[in-house]
Short mmCIF file of the C-alpha atoms (twelve columns), coordinates in Angstrom:
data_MODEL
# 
_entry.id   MODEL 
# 
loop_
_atom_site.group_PDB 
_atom_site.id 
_atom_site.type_symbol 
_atom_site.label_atom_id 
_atom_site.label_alt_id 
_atom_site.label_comp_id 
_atom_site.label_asym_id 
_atom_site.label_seq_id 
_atom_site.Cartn_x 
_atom_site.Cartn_y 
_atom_site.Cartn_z 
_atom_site.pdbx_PDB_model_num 
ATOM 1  C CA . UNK A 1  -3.112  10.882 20.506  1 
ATOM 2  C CA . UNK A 2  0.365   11.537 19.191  1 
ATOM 3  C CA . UNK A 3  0.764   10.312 15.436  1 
ATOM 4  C CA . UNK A 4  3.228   7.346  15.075  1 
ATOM 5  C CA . UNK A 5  5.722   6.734  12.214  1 
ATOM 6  C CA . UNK A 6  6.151   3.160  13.144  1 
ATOM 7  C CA . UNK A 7  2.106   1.917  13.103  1 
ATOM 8  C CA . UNK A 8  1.753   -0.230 9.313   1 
ATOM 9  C CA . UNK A 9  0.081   2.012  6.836   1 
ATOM 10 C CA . UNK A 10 -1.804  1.704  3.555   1 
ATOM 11 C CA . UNK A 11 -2.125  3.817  0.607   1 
ATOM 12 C CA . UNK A 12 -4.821  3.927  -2.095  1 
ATOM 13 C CA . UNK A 13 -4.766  4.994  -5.431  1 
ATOM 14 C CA . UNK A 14 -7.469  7.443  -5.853  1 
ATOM 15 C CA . UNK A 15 -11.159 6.630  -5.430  1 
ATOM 16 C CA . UNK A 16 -12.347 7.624  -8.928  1 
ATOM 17 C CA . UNK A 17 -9.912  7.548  -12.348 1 
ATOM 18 C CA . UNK A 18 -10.979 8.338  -15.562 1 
ATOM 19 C CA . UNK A 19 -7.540  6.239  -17.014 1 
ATOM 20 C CA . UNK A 20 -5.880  3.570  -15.284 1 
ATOM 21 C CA . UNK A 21 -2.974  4.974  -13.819 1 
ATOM 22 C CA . UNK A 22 0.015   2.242  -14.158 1 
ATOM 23 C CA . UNK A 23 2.051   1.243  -11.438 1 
ATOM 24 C CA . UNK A 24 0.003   2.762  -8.915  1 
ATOM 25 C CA . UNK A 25 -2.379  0.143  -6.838  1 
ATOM 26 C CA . UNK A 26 -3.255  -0.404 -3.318  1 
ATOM 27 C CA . UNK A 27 0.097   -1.489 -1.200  1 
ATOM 28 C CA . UNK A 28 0.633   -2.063 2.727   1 
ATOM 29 C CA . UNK A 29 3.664   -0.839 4.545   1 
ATOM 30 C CA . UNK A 30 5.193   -2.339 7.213   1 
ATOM 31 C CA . UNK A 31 5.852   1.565  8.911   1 
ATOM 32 C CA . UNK A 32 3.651   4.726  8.497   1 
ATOM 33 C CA . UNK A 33 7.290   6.331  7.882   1 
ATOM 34 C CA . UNK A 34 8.106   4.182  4.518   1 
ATOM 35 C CA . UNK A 35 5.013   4.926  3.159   1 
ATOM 36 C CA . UNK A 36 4.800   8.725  3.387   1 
ATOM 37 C CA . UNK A 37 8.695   8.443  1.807   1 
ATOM 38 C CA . UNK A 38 6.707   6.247  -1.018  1 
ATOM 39 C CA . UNK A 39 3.986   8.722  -1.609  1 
ATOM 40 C CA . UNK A 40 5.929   12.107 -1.722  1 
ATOM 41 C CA . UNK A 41 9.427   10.554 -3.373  1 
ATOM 42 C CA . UNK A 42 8.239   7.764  -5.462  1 
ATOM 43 C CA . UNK A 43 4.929   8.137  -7.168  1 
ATOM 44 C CA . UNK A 44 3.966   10.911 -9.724  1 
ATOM 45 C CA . UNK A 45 2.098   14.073 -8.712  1 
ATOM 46 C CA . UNK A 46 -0.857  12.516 -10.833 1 
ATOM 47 C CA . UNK A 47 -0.692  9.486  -8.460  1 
ATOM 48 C CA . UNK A 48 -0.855  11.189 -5.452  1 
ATOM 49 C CA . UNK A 49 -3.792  13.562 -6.143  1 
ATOM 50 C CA . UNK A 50 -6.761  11.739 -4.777  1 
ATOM 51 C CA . UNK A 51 -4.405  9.032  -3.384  1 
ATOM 52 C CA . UNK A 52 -4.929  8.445  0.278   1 
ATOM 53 C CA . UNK A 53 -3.180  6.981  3.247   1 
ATOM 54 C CA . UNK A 54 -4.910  5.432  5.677   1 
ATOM 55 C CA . UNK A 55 -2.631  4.832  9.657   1 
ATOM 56 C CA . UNK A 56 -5.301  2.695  11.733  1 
ATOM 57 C CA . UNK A 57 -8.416  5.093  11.649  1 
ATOM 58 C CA . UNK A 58 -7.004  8.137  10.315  1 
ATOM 59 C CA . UNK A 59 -6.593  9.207  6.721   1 
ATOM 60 C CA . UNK A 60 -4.718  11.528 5.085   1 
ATOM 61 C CA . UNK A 61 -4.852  13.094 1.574   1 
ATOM 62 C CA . UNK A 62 -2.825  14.640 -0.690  1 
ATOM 63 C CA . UNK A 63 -2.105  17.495 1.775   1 
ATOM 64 C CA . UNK A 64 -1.853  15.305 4.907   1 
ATOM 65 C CA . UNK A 65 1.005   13.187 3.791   1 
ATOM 66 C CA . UNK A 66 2.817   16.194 2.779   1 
ATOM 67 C CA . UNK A 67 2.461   17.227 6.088   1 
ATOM 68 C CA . UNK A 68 3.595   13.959 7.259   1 
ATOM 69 C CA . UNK A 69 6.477   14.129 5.347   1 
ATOM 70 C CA . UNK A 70 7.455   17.670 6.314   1 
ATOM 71 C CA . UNK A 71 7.158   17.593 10.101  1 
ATOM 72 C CA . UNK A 72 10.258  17.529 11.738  1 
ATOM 73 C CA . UNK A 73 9.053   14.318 13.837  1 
ATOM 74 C CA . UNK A 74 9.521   12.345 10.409  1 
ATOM 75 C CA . UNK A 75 12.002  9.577  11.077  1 
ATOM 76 C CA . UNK A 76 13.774  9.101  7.390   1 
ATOM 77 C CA . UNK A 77 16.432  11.188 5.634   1 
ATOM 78 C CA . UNK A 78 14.796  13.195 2.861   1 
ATOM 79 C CA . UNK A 79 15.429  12.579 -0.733  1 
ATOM 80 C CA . UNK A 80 13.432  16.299 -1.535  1 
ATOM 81 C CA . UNK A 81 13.805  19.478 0.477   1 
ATOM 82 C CA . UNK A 82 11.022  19.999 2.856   1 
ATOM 83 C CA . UNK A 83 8.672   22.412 1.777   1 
ATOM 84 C CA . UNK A 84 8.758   26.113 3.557   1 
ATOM 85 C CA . UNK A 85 5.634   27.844 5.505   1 
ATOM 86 C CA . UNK A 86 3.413   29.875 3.098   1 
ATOM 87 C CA . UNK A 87 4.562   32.755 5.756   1 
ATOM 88 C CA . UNK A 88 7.992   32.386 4.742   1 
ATOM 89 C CA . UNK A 89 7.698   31.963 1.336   1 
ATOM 90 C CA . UNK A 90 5.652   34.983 0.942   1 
ATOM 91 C CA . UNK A 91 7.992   36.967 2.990   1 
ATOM 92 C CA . UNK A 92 11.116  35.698 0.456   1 
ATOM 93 C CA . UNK A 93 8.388   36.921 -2.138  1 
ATOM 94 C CA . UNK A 94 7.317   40.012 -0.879  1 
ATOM 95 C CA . UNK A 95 11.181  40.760 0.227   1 
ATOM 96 C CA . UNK A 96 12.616  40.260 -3.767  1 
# 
């Protein structure tokens, strides 16, 4: 089954915090698409960790909405640069 930007999502704050994070609680999107923007753009790096998003029975973590967000399916304009392959950026690396 293909993955669809334009199913409602939710995201949740992480399971377990030792401090209450502020500004971060449960919300419902109306498109998978404006909530991976959310996650990655919008809420701190803190936030995110242990933050999941849920698009009717799948989830996705920390490294799943990344992956969401970099795919070249993804339907909004991009605020940050999409990350490179660990291939390529070791290559750059190894190259310098």
């Amino acid at each position: 089954m293909a993955f669809s930007f334009e199913t409602s999502a939710e995201l949740f704050p992480a399971a377990i915090r030792k401090k209450k994070r502020a500004g971060f609680t449960y919300r419902r999107f109306d498109n998978a698409a404006d909530a991976v923007r959310f996650a990655i753009e919008e809420l701190p790096a803190d936030s995110l960790n242990g933050a999941y998003l849920q698009v009717d029975e799948a989830r996705f973590d920390q490294k799943g909405i990344r992956s969401l967000y970099d795919c070249e399916a993804f339907p909004l304009e991009r605020k940050l640069p999409v990350a490179e392959p660990e291939a390529v950026q070791d290559a750059k690396e190894d190259a310098a």
